[in-house]
Amino acid sequence: MRDYILLYINGQRHEIRGEQAFMSLSDYLRYERSLTGTKVVCAEGDCGACTILKGTLATGASELAYQAINSCIAFVNLLDCSHIVTVEGLKDNGVLNPVQNAMVQHHGAQCGFCTPGFVCTLTDLCNEHVHQRPKGQQHLEEKQLRNALTGNLCRCTGYAPIIEAGLSIDLQTFEPLQKRYNNSAMYEDLRKHLTLSVRVESQGKLYYAPTQLADALAFKAAHAHAKLFSSATDMGVLINKDRANPTTITSLNLVPEAHLLAEEAGMISVGARISLTELERFTRHRIPEFSRLLRIFASPQIKNKGTLVGNVANASPIADTLPFLFVANAEIELANQQGRRRININQLYTGYKQLDMRSDELITRILIPVPSEEDIIKLYKVSNRKDLDISTFTAGFRLRLNQGQISEIAIAYGGVGPTVMRMPQTEAFLTGQPFTRETLAAAGAVARSEIKPISDVRASADYRLQVAENILIKLWHEVSEGALAPA
């Protein structure tokens, strides 16, 4: 058991104890390490000015994997056993790296405040391409750049020169971070510390990260009020805005079981620490429609930290992943010291932000049935903008057609009630009916009668009612056009 958090920052080793272990990473970098290139503006993970690169060592891996994350909603304790690279750590002996140099040459900086975040995100994109595909393309494509930069906001609207800078980067001259920071001593140090539990206490706060699930369950049983933090992409915002102040925190970061992602017997098992980015890639060919939805779930920085288990546990009625999990009949595995149990996600939520969980239970994993070849999956997210936006309305459909008739259908709507909802009346109305525009239009009226949405800052109740009806017509068009499309 150790009483400190181990971080490497730009290759330098740091043992962090006491109150500093509970700081946001951005504050720690700026105020404790004087690395002021990392900027903070929104403190919500929305603007990307605070972007840094986080390197982690997976079990059995010979080198670190780097990803861009928002440091404003990342906490020092949750980044234990990581290598953090800031904009200051990208230069080599005072020489700008190709990304930094491209931003200079193409005047990618306007006021300059957001520039470090853009540089780190572009470095992450280049690093991924060069490290994973060393003999691949020589230059990035505009679509790749725009997708990667969805989490970075330039308030001066200097996007054109930033894109031009990204397009100009010669990937053959880019040195991967894995090569730049190829430090065997750092790797061995991180491996050793990944096997040591952590307990840090300071000024009434407690952080505990065990290496065994049994210890985490014992801790939860003894501290019913403890908050289990996965990535804190939502909780970080609440803490930064003084709307939450958890004093007892636990994490499964050091528990190997929580990092498992696998398919077995037609079920995908998603551990508690599996990020949405990992899940997006894993389901790309197994459940393409779900992977497509995850691409517009949030920014890369959020998805590199956020987890499916966290999205489920947060219990938001507009959580983007839930409609699919509902129609797929995913199972949630809960564990306490007495054992484990599984519950169908359709029975998990009992009210707004209320779950059928005991005070001593933790969500250990989510089990997702892989749809059969007969299943048609369609998922929809309606929001004011395509990227990095909170949903106004969500929908998930799983249906089977037999000679033009709907032999089976499952429907889930989000944003229309205190929880994501299955639509049993609409499902019953459609089952056995011909799959025609007229049938789906008639089902829209049934769907309207099943829901009672409210008006809020994102949309009115009337708007949501209309979308709940119209989405069925969109379903018909997309499935019909797909059926008629050439193979």
XYZ file of C-alpha atoms in Angstrom:
487
model
C 0.000 0.000 0.000
C 1.352 3.426 -0.910
C 0.244 6.878 0.190
C 1.047 8.768 -2.991
C 0.098 9.107 -6.640
C 2.817 8.397 -9.180
C 2.920 10.636 -12.249
C 5.555 11.180 -14.856
C 5.257 14.623 -16.446
C 7.262 15.264 -19.595
C 9.525 12.398 -18.572
C 10.077 13.625 -14.996
C 8.987 11.506 -12.007
C 6.644 12.919 -9.327
C 5.229 11.369 -6.159
C 2.133 13.380 -5.222
C 0.750 13.283 -1.700
C -1.838 15.050 0.413
C -4.123 17.741 -0.932
C -2.330 17.886 -4.280
C -3.596 14.386 -5.070
C -7.163 15.771 -5.125
C -6.439 18.682 -7.462
C -7.554 18.810 -11.068
C -4.655 17.964 -13.344
C -4.805 21.375 -15.014
C -4.491 23.167 -11.665
C -1.663 20.890 -10.599
C 0.243 21.489 -13.818
C -0.218 25.240 -13.702
C 0.125 26.041 -10.004
C 2.366 23.279 -8.693
C 4.588 22.600 -11.697
C 4.440 26.041 -13.415
C 3.514 24.409 -16.742
C 1.274 27.279 -17.789
C 1.043 26.300 -21.442
C -1.986 24.240 -20.379
C -4.884 26.725 -20.354
C -8.223 26.566 -18.572
C -11.323 28.332 -19.869
C -14.585 26.397 -19.543
C -13.522 23.940 -16.809
C -16.147 21.600 -18.280
C -14.213 19.660 -20.922
C -15.964 21.501 -23.746
C -13.365 23.833 -25.256
C -10.148 21.769 -25.343
C -7.804 24.580 -24.269
C -6.608 22.324 -21.450
C -5.815 19.327 -23.692
C -2.770 17.273 -22.752
C -1.558 13.798 -23.710
C -1.901 10.913 -21.285
C 0.292 7.836 -21.645
C -0.803 4.577 -20.030
C 0.762 1.148 -19.843
C -1.661 -1.689 -20.512
C -1.107 -5.099 -18.940
C 1.584 -6.913 -20.885
C 2.312 -3.923 -23.119
C 5.905 -3.056 -23.931
C 5.270 0.651 -24.401
C 2.864 3.418 -23.457
C -0.276 4.273 -25.400
C -0.939 8.011 -25.635
C -4.265 9.774 -25.975
C -5.458 13.368 -25.718
C -7.663 14.185 -22.716
C -9.101 17.287 -21.063
C -6.998 18.075 -18.003
C -9.564 20.452 -16.454
C -11.918 17.580 -15.557
C -9.167 15.042 -14.905
C -7.989 14.615 -11.329
C -4.490 13.789 -10.220
C -5.575 10.739 -8.230
C -7.416 9.217 -11.203
C -4.310 9.575 -13.382
C -2.111 7.457 -11.147
C 0.587 5.540 -13.045
C 0.371 7.756 -16.123
C 2.855 9.724 -18.174
C 1.526 13.220 -18.848
C 2.905 15.146 -21.809
C 2.060 18.856 -21.971
C 2.704 21.305 -24.779
C 6.029 22.115 -23.118
C 7.045 18.469 -23.460
C 6.601 18.351 -27.231
C 9.731 20.291 -28.119
C 12.979 18.346 -28.490
C 15.967 20.241 -27.075
C 14.197 23.511 -27.719
C 13.219 22.646 -31.301
C 9.511 22.756 -32.174
C 7.975 19.487 -33.243
C 6.365 19.289 -36.740
C 2.906 20.165 -35.388
C 4.124 23.238 -33.528
C 6.193 24.334 -36.499
C 3.222 23.936 -38.871
C 1.076 26.122 -36.607
C 3.755 28.825 -36.740
C 4.273 28.624 -40.482
C 0.547 28.747 -41.281
C -0.394 31.336 -38.638
C -2.561 28.825 -36.807
C -2.532 30.938 -33.638
C -4.887 33.899 -33.394
C -4.931 35.203 -29.806
C -2.996 32.040 -28.924
C -4.981 31.043 -25.865
C -6.422 27.889 -27.410
C -3.273 27.058 -29.382
C -1.629 24.637 -26.887
C -4.805 22.550 -26.853
C -4.924 22.415 -30.634
C -1.241 21.481 -30.763
C -1.725 18.623 -28.300
C -4.774 17.290 -30.144
C -2.996 17.438 -33.501
C 0.025 15.750 -31.943
C -2.235 12.956 -30.709
C -3.650 12.507 -34.217
C -0.194 12.454 -35.825
C 1.132 10.137 -33.129
C -1.658 7.628 -33.746
C -1.062 7.586 -37.497
C 2.717 7.392 -37.360
C 2.963 4.924 -34.494
C 0.243 2.538 -35.637
C 0.752 2.937 -39.388
C 4.431 3.863 -39.806
C 4.355 3.280 -43.583
C 0.946 4.828 -44.151
C -0.111 8.193 -45.515
C 2.298 11.113 -45.670
C -0.268 13.813 -44.856
C -3.463 13.937 -42.839
C -6.790 14.355 -44.619
C -9.135 17.231 -43.886
C -11.901 14.928 -42.649
C -9.493 13.309 -40.203
C -8.469 16.727 -38.912
C -12.000 17.998 -38.501
C -13.096 14.857 -36.668
C -10.089 14.987 -34.344
C -10.590 18.679 -33.553
C -14.268 18.493 -32.593
C -13.266 18.988 -28.960
C -11.159 22.114 -29.561
C -12.731 25.557 -29.744
C -11.024 28.615 -31.259
C -12.845 31.690 -30.033
C -11.099 33.832 -32.677
C -12.506 31.502 -35.382
C -9.067 30.816 -36.800
C -10.053 27.384 -38.041
C -8.933 27.807 -41.669
C -5.227 28.337 -40.886
C -5.372 25.612 -38.220
C -6.696 23.133 -40.799
C -4.075 24.331 -43.283
C -1.395 23.741 -40.655
C -2.662 20.231 -40.049
C -2.741 19.430 -43.758
C 0.847 20.595 -44.184
C 2.386 18.291 -41.569
C 4.752 15.754 -43.077
C 4.021 12.611 -41.077
C 7.337 11.111 -42.166
C 9.149 13.737 -40.090
C 7.026 13.204 -36.979
C 8.690 11.314 -34.137
C 6.184 9.242 -32.112
C 5.991 9.950 -28.396
C 6.756 6.286 -27.781
C 10.162 6.861 -29.359
C 10.706 10.301 -27.892
C 10.020 9.072 -24.334
C 11.431 5.565 -24.686
C 12.510 5.283 -21.059
C 12.856 1.722 -19.756
C 13.258 2.931 -16.172
C 9.941 4.809 -16.400
C 8.218 1.744 -17.818
C 9.480 -0.513 -15.057
C 8.522 2.032 -12.413
C 4.977 2.272 -13.761
C 4.636 -1.519 -13.976
C 5.710 -1.895 -10.371
C 3.314 0.763 -9.096
C 0.368 -0.693 -11.012
C 0.568 -3.637 -8.595
C 0.480 -1.467 -5.451
C -2.779 -0.249 -3.923
C -3.184 3.448 -3.108
C -4.659 5.191 -0.090
C -4.279 8.967 0.170
C -5.851 11.009 2.972
C -5.793 14.779 3.412
C -7.984 17.358 5.155
C -10.995 15.092 5.507
C -10.677 13.567 2.038
C -9.880 9.958 1.233
C -8.880 8.347 -2.064
C -8.591 4.571 -2.253
C -7.592 2.501 -5.279
C -7.093 -1.211 -4.594
C -5.586 -3.770 -6.942
C -8.236 -6.409 -6.188
C -11.977 -6.175 -6.750
C -12.620 -7.894 -3.402
C -10.889 -5.009 -1.627
C -12.961 -2.471 -3.541
C -16.155 -4.260 -2.511
C -15.043 -4.361 1.125
C -14.286 -0.633 0.988
C -17.699 0.111 -0.513
C -19.403 -1.965 2.182
C -17.609 0.038 4.873
C -18.125 3.415 3.135
C -21.627 3.430 1.678
C -21.333 7.134 0.808
C -18.116 6.651 -1.192
C -18.159 7.784 -4.803
C -16.800 5.342 -7.348
C -14.976 7.401 -9.957
C -14.272 5.939 -13.337
C -13.217 8.965 -15.362
C -15.262 11.767 -13.736
C -16.095 13.412 -17.068
C -19.438 14.455 -15.558
C -18.461 14.582 -11.896
C -15.459 16.724 -12.758
C -17.754 19.426 -14.087
C -19.890 19.333 -10.931
C -16.817 19.596 -8.714
C -15.349 22.459 -10.742
C -18.641 24.358 -10.601
C -18.977 23.825 -6.823
C -22.056 21.652 -7.236
C -20.431 18.582 -5.676
C -17.711 17.929 -3.134
C -17.157 14.191 -2.662
C -14.837 13.456 0.242
C -14.495 9.676 -0.099
C -13.490 8.420 -3.518
C -12.597 4.986 -4.799
C -11.467 3.773 -8.200
C -11.041 0.474 -10.040
C -8.146 1.842 -12.087
C -5.664 -0.669 -10.635
C -8.023 -3.672 -10.826
C -7.045 -5.754 -13.900
C -10.557 -7.166 -14.289
C -11.947 -3.675 -14.883
C -9.814 -3.286 -18.024
C -11.119 -6.393 -19.807
C -12.945 -6.091 -23.131
C -13.795 -9.301 -24.944
C -16.401 -11.175 -26.958
C -17.399 -14.654 -25.875
C -20.380 -16.787 -26.811
C -22.093 -13.920 -28.615
C -21.710 -11.469 -25.723
C -19.392 -8.482 -25.501
C -18.096 -8.027 -21.966
C -17.207 -4.394 -21.198
C -15.194 -3.830 -18.036
C -15.742 -0.857 -15.776
C -12.606 0.937 -16.991
C -13.066 0.421 -20.740
C -13.161 3.800 -22.468
C -15.698 4.779 -25.088
C -12.875 5.091 -27.612
C -11.854 1.490 -26.972
C -15.466 0.379 -27.258
C -16.003 2.331 -30.485
C -13.068 0.538 -32.094
C -13.989 -2.877 -30.703
C -17.576 -2.700 -32.026
C -16.662 -1.214 -35.424
C -17.215 -4.541 -37.213
C -19.214 -6.342 -34.539
C -21.974 -3.712 -34.083
C -21.314 -1.065 -36.773
C -24.357 1.068 -35.980
C -23.387 1.364 -32.310
C -19.818 2.221 -33.269
C -21.146 4.897 -35.639
C -23.168 6.451 -32.812
C -20.126 6.467 -30.544
C -18.232 8.494 -33.145
C -20.568 11.423 -32.442
C -20.984 10.672 -28.736
C -18.575 13.436 -27.676
C -15.124 14.804 -28.437
C -12.118 12.481 -28.676
C -10.796 13.951 -25.415
C -13.998 12.960 -23.584
C -14.232 9.504 -25.167
C -10.595 8.774 -24.372
C -11.526 9.099 -20.668
C -15.234 8.386 -20.431
C -16.522 4.839 -19.987
C -19.668 2.925 -20.878
C -20.125 1.913 -17.240
C -19.908 5.564 -16.226
C -22.508 6.531 -18.825
C -24.849 3.837 -17.512
C -24.248 4.659 -13.839
C -24.818 8.370 -14.443
C -28.429 7.452 -15.266
C -29.131 10.424 -17.509
C -32.408 10.207 -19.455
C -30.512 11.517 -22.496
C -27.442 9.278 -22.201
C -26.471 8.476 -25.783
C -25.587 4.815 -25.260
C -28.701 3.770 -23.346
C -31.289 3.390 -26.151
C -29.077 0.821 -27.866
C -28.396 -1.024 -24.611
C -32.141 -1.084 -23.936
C -33.129 -2.597 -27.288
C -30.156 -4.975 -27.195
C -31.259 -6.206 -23.753
C -27.820 -5.613 -22.304
C -27.133 -6.937 -18.816
C -25.522 -5.014 -15.979
C -23.334 -7.034 -13.620
C -23.454 -5.817 -10.025
C -21.209 -7.101 -7.269
C -20.889 -6.864 -3.496
C -19.216 -8.997 -0.864
C -22.040 -11.550 -1.011
C -21.609 -12.201 -4.719
C -22.623 -11.001 -8.152
C -25.942 -10.576 -9.875
C -27.050 -9.545 -13.329
C -29.939 -7.277 -14.154
C -31.410 -6.451 -17.545
C -30.823 -2.771 -18.189
C -34.533 -2.355 -18.890
C -35.120 -2.977 -15.167
C -32.135 -0.984 -13.881
C -33.675 2.486 -13.597
C -36.460 3.068 -11.127
C -36.771 6.855 -11.512
C -34.800 9.958 -12.372
C -31.160 9.241 -11.471
C -32.315 6.234 -9.428
C -30.929 2.728 -9.980
C -31.827 -0.685 -8.657
C -28.510 -0.908 -6.843
C -27.729 -1.593 -3.217
C -25.518 0.798 -1.313
C -22.682 -1.751 -1.165
C -22.791 -2.709 -4.854
C -20.551 -1.701 -7.727
C -21.084 -2.106 -11.462
C -18.289 -4.426 -12.561
C -19.109 -4.848 -16.248
C -21.779 -4.612 -18.946
C -22.674 -7.551 -21.175
C -23.968 -6.692 -24.650
C -25.498 -9.387 -26.881
C -24.088 -9.135 -30.396
C -27.068 -8.663 -32.770
C -27.740 -11.494 -35.171
C -27.571 -11.077 -38.945
C -31.375 -10.859 -38.962
C -31.424 -7.875 -36.618
C -31.671 -4.391 -38.099
C -30.197 -1.837 -35.686
C -30.880 1.876 -36.090
C -29.762 4.503 -33.563
C -30.533 8.211 -33.610
C -29.253 11.253 -31.769
C -31.063 14.567 -32.253
C -29.144 17.605 -31.032
C -28.626 21.249 -31.920
C -25.292 20.441 -33.547
C -23.723 17.226 -34.733
C -20.563 17.151 -32.630
C -19.968 17.623 -28.914
C -23.544 18.403 -27.975
C -26.007 17.155 -25.404
C -28.857 15.219 -26.942
C -32.335 16.657 -27.213
C -33.847 13.316 -28.164
C -32.438 9.827 -28.701
C -33.885 6.636 -30.116
C -32.855 3.035 -30.576
C -34.533 0.414 -32.795
C -33.914 -3.308 -33.197
C -36.230 -5.007 -35.664
C -36.582 -8.100 -37.793
C -38.516 -8.320 -41.033
C -40.053 -11.446 -42.516
C -41.468 -11.156 -46.035
C -42.203 -7.476 -45.603
C -43.743 -7.813 -42.147
C -42.352 -6.755 -38.773
C -41.821 -10.039 -36.964
C -40.035 -8.468 -33.979
C -39.258 -4.926 -32.849
C -37.755 -3.222 -29.797
C -37.905 0.554 -29.382
C -36.299 2.836 -26.789
C -36.583 6.625 -26.565
C -34.450 9.034 -24.556
C -35.158 12.638 -23.605
C -38.889 12.049 -23.245
C -39.170 11.168 -19.557
C -37.245 10.837 -16.298
C -35.433 7.785 -17.684
C -34.764 6.257 -21.074
C -37.968 4.400 -21.937
C -38.912 1.242 -23.775
C -42.071 1.735 -25.855
C -44.188 -1.403 -25.253
C -47.420 -0.047 -26.748
C -45.702 1.082 -29.928
C -43.823 -2.218 -30.137
C -47.094 -4.171 -29.761
C -48.795 -1.998 -32.399
C -46.037 -2.661 -34.942
C -45.439 -6.375 -34.342
C -46.938 -8.439 -37.137
C -47.763 -5.394 -39.247
C -46.473 -4.704 -42.778
C -43.337 -2.577 -42.852
C -44.813 0.338 -44.789
C -44.722 4.096 -44.469
C -48.394 4.087 -43.539
C -47.784 1.612 -40.710
C -44.881 3.595 -39.290
C -46.830 6.862 -39.575
C -49.722 5.348 -37.640
C -47.268 4.065 -35.017
C -46.103 7.637 -34.516
C -49.415 8.560 -32.948
C -49.103 5.617 -30.562
C -45.576 6.688 -29.627
C -46.791 10.216 -28.836
C -49.346 8.798 -26.411
C -46.679 6.794 -24.522
C -44.399 9.666 -23.581
C -44.644 12.825 -21.509
C -41.626 14.984 -22.311
C -40.918 18.284 -20.644
C -39.720 21.598 -22.038
C -36.193 22.698 -21.166
C -33.375 24.834 -22.565
C -32.732 22.386 -25.399
C -36.253 21.888 -26.756
C -39.932 22.211 -26.002
C -42.182 19.300 -25.106
C -44.087 19.798 -28.378
C -40.855 19.518 -30.349
C -39.938 16.262 -28.639
C -43.403 14.856 -29.269
C -43.093 15.675 -32.952
C -39.621 14.144 -33.195
C -40.838 11.001 -31.422
C -43.400 10.642 -34.207
C -41.177 11.667 -37.112
C -38.303 9.385 -36.150
C -40.436 6.374 -37.096
C -40.853 7.765 -40.606
C -37.090 8.274 -40.796
C -36.637 4.665 -39.686
C -38.868 3.485 -42.529
C -36.990 5.553 -45.128
C -33.545 4.407 -44.007
C -34.414 0.717 -43.709
C -36.335 0.715 -47.002
C -33.559 2.483 -48.860
C -31.035 0.093 -47.363
C -33.079 -2.911 -48.455
C -33.266 -1.554 -51.999
C -29.590 -0.573 -52.186
C -27.359 -2.817 -54.330
C -25.204 -5.280 -52.428
